[in-house]
CSV table of C-alpha atoms in Angstrom, one decimal:
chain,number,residue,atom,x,y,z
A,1270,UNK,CA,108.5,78.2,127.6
A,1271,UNK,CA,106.4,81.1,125.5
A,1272,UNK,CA,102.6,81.8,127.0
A,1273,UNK,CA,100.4,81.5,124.8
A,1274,UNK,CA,97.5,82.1,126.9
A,1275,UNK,CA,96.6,86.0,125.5
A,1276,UNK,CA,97.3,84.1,121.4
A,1277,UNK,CA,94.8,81.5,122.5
A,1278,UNK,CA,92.2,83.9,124.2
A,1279,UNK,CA,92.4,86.0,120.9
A,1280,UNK,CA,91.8,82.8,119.1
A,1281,UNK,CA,88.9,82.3,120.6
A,1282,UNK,CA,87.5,86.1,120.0
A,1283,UNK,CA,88.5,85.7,116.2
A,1284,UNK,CA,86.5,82.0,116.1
A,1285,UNK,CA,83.2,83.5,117.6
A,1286,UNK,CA,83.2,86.4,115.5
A,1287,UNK,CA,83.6,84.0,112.4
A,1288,UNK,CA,80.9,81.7,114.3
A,1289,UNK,CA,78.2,84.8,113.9
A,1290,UNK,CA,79.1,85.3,110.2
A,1291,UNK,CA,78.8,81.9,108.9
A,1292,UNK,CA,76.0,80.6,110.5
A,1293,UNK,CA,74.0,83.6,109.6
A,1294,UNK,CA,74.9,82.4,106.0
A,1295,UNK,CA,74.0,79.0,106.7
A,1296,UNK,CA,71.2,77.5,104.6
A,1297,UNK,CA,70.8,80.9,102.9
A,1298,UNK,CA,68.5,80.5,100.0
A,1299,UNK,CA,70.4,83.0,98.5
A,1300,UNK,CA,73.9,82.1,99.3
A,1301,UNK,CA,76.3,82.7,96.2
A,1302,UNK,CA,78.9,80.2,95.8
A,1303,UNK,CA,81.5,80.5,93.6
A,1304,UNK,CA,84.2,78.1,91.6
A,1305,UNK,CA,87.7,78.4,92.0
A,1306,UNK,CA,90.1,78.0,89.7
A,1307,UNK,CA,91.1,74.4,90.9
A,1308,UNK,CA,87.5,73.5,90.8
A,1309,UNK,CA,86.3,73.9,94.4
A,1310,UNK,CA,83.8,75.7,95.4
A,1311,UNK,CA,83.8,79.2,97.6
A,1312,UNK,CA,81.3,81.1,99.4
A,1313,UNK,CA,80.4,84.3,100.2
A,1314,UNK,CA,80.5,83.3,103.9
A,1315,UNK,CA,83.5,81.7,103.4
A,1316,UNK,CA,85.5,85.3,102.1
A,1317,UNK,CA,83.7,87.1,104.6
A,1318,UNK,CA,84.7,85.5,107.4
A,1319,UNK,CA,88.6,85.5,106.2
A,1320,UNK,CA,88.4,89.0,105.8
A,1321,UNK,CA,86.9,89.4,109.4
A,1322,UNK,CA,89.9,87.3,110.9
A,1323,UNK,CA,92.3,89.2,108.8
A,1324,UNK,CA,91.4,93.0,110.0
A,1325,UNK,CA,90.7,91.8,113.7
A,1326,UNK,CA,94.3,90.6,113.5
A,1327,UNK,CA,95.5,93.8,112.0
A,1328,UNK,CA,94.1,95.5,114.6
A,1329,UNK,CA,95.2,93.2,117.6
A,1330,UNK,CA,98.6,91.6,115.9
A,1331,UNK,CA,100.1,94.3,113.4
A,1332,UNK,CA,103.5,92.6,113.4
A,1333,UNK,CA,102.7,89.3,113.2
A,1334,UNK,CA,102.0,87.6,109.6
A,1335,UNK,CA,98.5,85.9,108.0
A,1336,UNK,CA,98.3,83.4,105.7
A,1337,UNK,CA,94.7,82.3,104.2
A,1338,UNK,CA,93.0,79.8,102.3
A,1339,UNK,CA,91.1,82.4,100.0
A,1340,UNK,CA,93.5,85.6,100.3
A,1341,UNK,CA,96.7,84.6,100.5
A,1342,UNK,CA,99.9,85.3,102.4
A,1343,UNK,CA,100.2,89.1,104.3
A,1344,UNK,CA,102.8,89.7,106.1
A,1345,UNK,CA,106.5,88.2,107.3
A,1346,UNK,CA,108.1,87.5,110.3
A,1347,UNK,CA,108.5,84.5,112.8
A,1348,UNK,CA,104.8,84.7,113.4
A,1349,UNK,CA,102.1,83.8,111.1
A,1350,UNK,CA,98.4,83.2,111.8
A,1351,UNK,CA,97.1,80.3,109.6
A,1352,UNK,CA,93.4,80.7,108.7
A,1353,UNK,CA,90.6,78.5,106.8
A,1354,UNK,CA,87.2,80.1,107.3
A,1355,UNK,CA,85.5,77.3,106.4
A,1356,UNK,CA,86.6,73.8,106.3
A,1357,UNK,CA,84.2,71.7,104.8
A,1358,UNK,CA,82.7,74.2,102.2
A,1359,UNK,CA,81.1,71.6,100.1
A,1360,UNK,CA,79.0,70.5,103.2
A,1361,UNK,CA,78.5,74.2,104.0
A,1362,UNK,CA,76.7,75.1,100.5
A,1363,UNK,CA,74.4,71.6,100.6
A,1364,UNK,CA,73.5,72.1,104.1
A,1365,UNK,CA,75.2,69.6,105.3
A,1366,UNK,CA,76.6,70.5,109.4
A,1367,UNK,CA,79.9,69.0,109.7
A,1368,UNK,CA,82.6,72.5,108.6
A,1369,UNK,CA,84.3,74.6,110.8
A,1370,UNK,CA,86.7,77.4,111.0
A,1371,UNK,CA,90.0,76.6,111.7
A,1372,UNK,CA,92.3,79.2,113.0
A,1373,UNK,CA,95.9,78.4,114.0
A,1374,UNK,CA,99.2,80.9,114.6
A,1375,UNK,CA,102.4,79.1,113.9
A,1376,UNK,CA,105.9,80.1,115.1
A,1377,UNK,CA,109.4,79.7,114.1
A,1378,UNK,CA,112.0,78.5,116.3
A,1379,UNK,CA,115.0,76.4,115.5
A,1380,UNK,CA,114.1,73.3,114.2
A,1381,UNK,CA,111.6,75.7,111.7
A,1382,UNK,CA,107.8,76.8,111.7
A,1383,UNK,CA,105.8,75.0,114.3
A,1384,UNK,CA,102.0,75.1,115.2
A,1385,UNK,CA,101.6,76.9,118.5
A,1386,UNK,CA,98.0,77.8,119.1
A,1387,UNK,CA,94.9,76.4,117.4
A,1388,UNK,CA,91.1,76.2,117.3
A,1389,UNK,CA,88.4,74.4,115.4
A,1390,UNK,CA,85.0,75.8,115.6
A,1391,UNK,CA,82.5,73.7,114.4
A,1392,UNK,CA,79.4,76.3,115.3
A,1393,UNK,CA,76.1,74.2,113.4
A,1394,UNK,CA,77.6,70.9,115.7
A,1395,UNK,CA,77.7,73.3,118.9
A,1396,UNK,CA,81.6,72.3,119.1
A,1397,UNK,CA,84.5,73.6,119.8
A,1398,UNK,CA,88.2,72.4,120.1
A,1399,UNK,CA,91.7,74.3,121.0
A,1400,UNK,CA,95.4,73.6,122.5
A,1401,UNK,CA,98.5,75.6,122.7
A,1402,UNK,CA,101.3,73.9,123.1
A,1403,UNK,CA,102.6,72.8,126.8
A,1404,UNK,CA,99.0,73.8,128.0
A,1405,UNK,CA,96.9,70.7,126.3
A,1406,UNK,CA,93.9,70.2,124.4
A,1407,UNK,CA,90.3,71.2,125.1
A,1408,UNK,CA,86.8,70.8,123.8
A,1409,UNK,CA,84.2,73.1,125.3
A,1410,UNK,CA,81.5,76.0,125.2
A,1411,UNK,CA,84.4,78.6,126.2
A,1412,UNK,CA,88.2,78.7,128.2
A,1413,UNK,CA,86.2,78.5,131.0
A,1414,UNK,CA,83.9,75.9,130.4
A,1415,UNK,CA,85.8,73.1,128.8
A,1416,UNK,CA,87.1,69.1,129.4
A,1417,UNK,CA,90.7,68.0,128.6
A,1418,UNK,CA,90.9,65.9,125.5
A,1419,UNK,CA,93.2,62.6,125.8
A,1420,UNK,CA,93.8,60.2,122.7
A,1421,UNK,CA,92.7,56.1,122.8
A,1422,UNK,CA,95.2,53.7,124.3
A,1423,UNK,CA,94.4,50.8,121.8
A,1424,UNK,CA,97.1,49.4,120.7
A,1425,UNK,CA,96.2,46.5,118.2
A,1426,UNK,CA,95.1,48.1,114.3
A,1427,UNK,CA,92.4,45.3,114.5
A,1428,UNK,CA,90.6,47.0,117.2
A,1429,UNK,CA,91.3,50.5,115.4
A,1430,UNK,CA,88.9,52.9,114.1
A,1431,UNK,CA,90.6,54.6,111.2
A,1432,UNK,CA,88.7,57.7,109.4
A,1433,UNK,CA,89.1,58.7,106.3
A,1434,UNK,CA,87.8,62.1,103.8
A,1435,UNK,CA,87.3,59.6,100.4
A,1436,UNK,CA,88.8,57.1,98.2
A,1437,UNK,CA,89.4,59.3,95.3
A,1438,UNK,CA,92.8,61.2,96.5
A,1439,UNK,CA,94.1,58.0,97.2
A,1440,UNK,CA,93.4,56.6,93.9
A,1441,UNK,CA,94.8,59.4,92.3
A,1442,UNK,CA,97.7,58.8,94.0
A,1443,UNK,CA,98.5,54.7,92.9
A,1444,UNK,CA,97.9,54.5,96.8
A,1445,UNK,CA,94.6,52.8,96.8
A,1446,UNK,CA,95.6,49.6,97.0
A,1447,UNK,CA,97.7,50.1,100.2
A,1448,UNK,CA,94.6,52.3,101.6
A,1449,UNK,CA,92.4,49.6,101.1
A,1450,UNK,CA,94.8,47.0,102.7
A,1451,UNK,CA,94.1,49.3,105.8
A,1452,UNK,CA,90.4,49.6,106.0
A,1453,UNK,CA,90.7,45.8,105.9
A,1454,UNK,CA,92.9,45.5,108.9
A,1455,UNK,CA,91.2,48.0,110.8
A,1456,UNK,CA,88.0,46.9,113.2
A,1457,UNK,CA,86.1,50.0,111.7
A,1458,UNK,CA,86.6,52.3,109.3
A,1459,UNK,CA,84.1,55.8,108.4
A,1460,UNK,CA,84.7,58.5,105.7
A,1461,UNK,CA,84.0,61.2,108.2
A,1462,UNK,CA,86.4,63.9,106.5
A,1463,UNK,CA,87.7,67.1,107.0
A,1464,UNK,CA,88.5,68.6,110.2
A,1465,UNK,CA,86.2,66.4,112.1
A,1466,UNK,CA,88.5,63.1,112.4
A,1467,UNK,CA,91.8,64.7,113.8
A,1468,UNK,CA,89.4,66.2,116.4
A,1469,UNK,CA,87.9,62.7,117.0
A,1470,UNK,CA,91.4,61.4,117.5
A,1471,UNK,CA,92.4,64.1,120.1
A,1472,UNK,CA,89.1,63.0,121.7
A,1473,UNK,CA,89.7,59.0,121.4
A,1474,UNK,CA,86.8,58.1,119.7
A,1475,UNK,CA,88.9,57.6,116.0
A,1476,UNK,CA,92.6,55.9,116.6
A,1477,UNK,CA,93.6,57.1,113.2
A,1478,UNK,CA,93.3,59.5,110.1
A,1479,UNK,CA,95.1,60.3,107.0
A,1480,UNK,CA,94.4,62.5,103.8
A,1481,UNK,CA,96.8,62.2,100.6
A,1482,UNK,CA,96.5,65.9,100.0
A,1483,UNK,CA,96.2,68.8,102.2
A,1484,UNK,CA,97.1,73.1,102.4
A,1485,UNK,CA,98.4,74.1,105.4
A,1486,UNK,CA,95.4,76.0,106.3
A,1487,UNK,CA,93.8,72.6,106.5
A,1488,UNK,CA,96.2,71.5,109.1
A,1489,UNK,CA,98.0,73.5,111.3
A,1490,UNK,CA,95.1,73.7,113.7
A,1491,UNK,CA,94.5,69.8,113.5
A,1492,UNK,CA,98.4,69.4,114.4
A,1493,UNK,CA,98.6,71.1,117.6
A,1494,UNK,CA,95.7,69.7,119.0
A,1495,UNK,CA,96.0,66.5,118.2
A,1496,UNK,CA,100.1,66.9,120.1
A,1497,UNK,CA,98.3,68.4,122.8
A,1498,UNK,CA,96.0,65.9,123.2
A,1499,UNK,CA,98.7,63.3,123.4
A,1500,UNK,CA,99.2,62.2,119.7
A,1501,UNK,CA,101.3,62.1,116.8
A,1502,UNK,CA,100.5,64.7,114.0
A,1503,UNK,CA,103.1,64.1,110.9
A,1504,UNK,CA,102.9,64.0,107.1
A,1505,UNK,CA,102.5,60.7,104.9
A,1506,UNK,CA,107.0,60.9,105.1
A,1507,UNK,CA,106.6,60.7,108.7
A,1508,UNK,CA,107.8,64.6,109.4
A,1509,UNK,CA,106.2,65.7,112.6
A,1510,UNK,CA,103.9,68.8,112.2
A,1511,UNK,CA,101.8,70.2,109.0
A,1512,UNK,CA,104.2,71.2,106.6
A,1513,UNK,CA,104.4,68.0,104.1
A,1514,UNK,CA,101.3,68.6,102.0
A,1515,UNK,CA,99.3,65.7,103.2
A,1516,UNK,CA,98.4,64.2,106.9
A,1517,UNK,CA,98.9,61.1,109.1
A,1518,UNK,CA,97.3,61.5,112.8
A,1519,UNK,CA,97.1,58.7,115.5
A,1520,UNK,CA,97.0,58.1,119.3
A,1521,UNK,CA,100.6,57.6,119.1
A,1522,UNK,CA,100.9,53.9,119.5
A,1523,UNK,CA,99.4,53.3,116.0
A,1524,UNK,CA,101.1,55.6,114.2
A,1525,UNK,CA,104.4,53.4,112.8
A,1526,UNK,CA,101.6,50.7,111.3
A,1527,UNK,CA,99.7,54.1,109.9
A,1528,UNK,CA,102.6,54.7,108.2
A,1529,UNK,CA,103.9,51.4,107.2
A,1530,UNK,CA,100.3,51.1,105.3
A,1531,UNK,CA,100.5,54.8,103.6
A,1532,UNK,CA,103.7,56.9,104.0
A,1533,UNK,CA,106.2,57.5,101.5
């Protein structure tokens, strides 16, 4: 099996330099924010931080490939760094704590691209969380100081806790009938969104988590460390991995009723 050990500690370099640059942005009175063409917004700290992954990795992985949620694909080969600076920029530009940068490097083997190494960095909630694959899932201040995540063992969706981003996508969808149905037979359900539920399923604390509609960038992180962590990562159709344009994540044992409320 590959090491990803030097991929993950470079992950980790790349995450705290984008730590500094957004945080110092953070609250900014004088932030400028920007609307993109499909109507969401984008930051300054948002484009700065991209372009700080993006020349660190020129510098450190010349060969290997970079796709980006504000500039775009660089790059081919069977290695490709997946990067969202921000996750969670409409919580970033009211202030709100709960975004992260979300930096993952996917690799192409035979059954085709797969997420190897990822991190979420979540620096205004002090919280970090990475996993390459066969060497599990963390949460931590560093490599060195860190606690191995695990996913929940219930088992029944009426004792589930089931997390959500909003209603809308699902409604847009003719799917919120069946997402409704859901909430209803779950014991709890909270409209956490973004990054932070597939990091509370790798912890154990959510059971499961879907979104209608997703980028890669929003995902490939998510989907290695919530495998690593013991869990099932696939799309709405039940494909393993981040590839299908939308997200189903559980602690494994829920993740056929997930499905059987919300796939395709």
């Amino acid at each position: 099996m590959p090491d990803y050990h030097d991929d993950l500690r470079l992950a980790h370099v790349l995450a705290d330099a984008a730590d500094a640059t957004t945080m110092e942005r953070f609250k900014a009175l004088d932030l400028k924010v920007e609307t993109k063409p499909d109507m969401t917004p984008v930051s300054e700290a948002d484009k700065a931080a991209e372009e700080l992954i993006r020349t660190s990795l020129q510098r450190a992985r010349p060969r290997d490939a970079v796709l980006g949620e504000e500039f775009g694909s660089e790059g081919s080969g069977p290695r490709r760094w997946i990067v969202d600076p921000i996750d969670g920029t409409k919580n970033y530009v009211r202030g709100v704590p709960v975004w992260a940068t979300l930096i993952a490097l996917m690799e192409r083997g035979e059954g085709g691209d797969r997420p190897v190494v990822g991190v979420v960095s979540a620096p205004a909630l002090g919280r970090r969380w990475w996993a390459a694959e066969g060497l599990g899932a963390y949460t931590g201040r560093s490599l060195s100081s860190a606690s191995r995540l695990g996913v929940s063992q219930v088992a029944r969706l009426e004792d589930a806790s089931f997390a959500y981003a909003s209603l809308g996508g699902w409604e847009e969808r003719g799917r919120l009938n069946r997402f409704l149905d859901l909430t209803r037979a779950c014991w709890r359900t909270r409209g956490y969104g973004d990054f932070w539920p597939y990091m509370m399923v790798a912890e154990g604390s959510v059971d499961i988590c879907a979104e209608p509609e997703l980028s890669l960038w929003d995902m490939a992180a998510n989907a290695i460390i919530v495998q690593e962590a013991g869990g099932r990562f696939t799309g709405l159709d039940g494909v393993p991995g981040p590839l299908s344009g939308n997200a189903a994540a559980s602690n494994g044992l829920l993740h056929g009723e997930l499905l059987s409320y919300l796939g395709d």
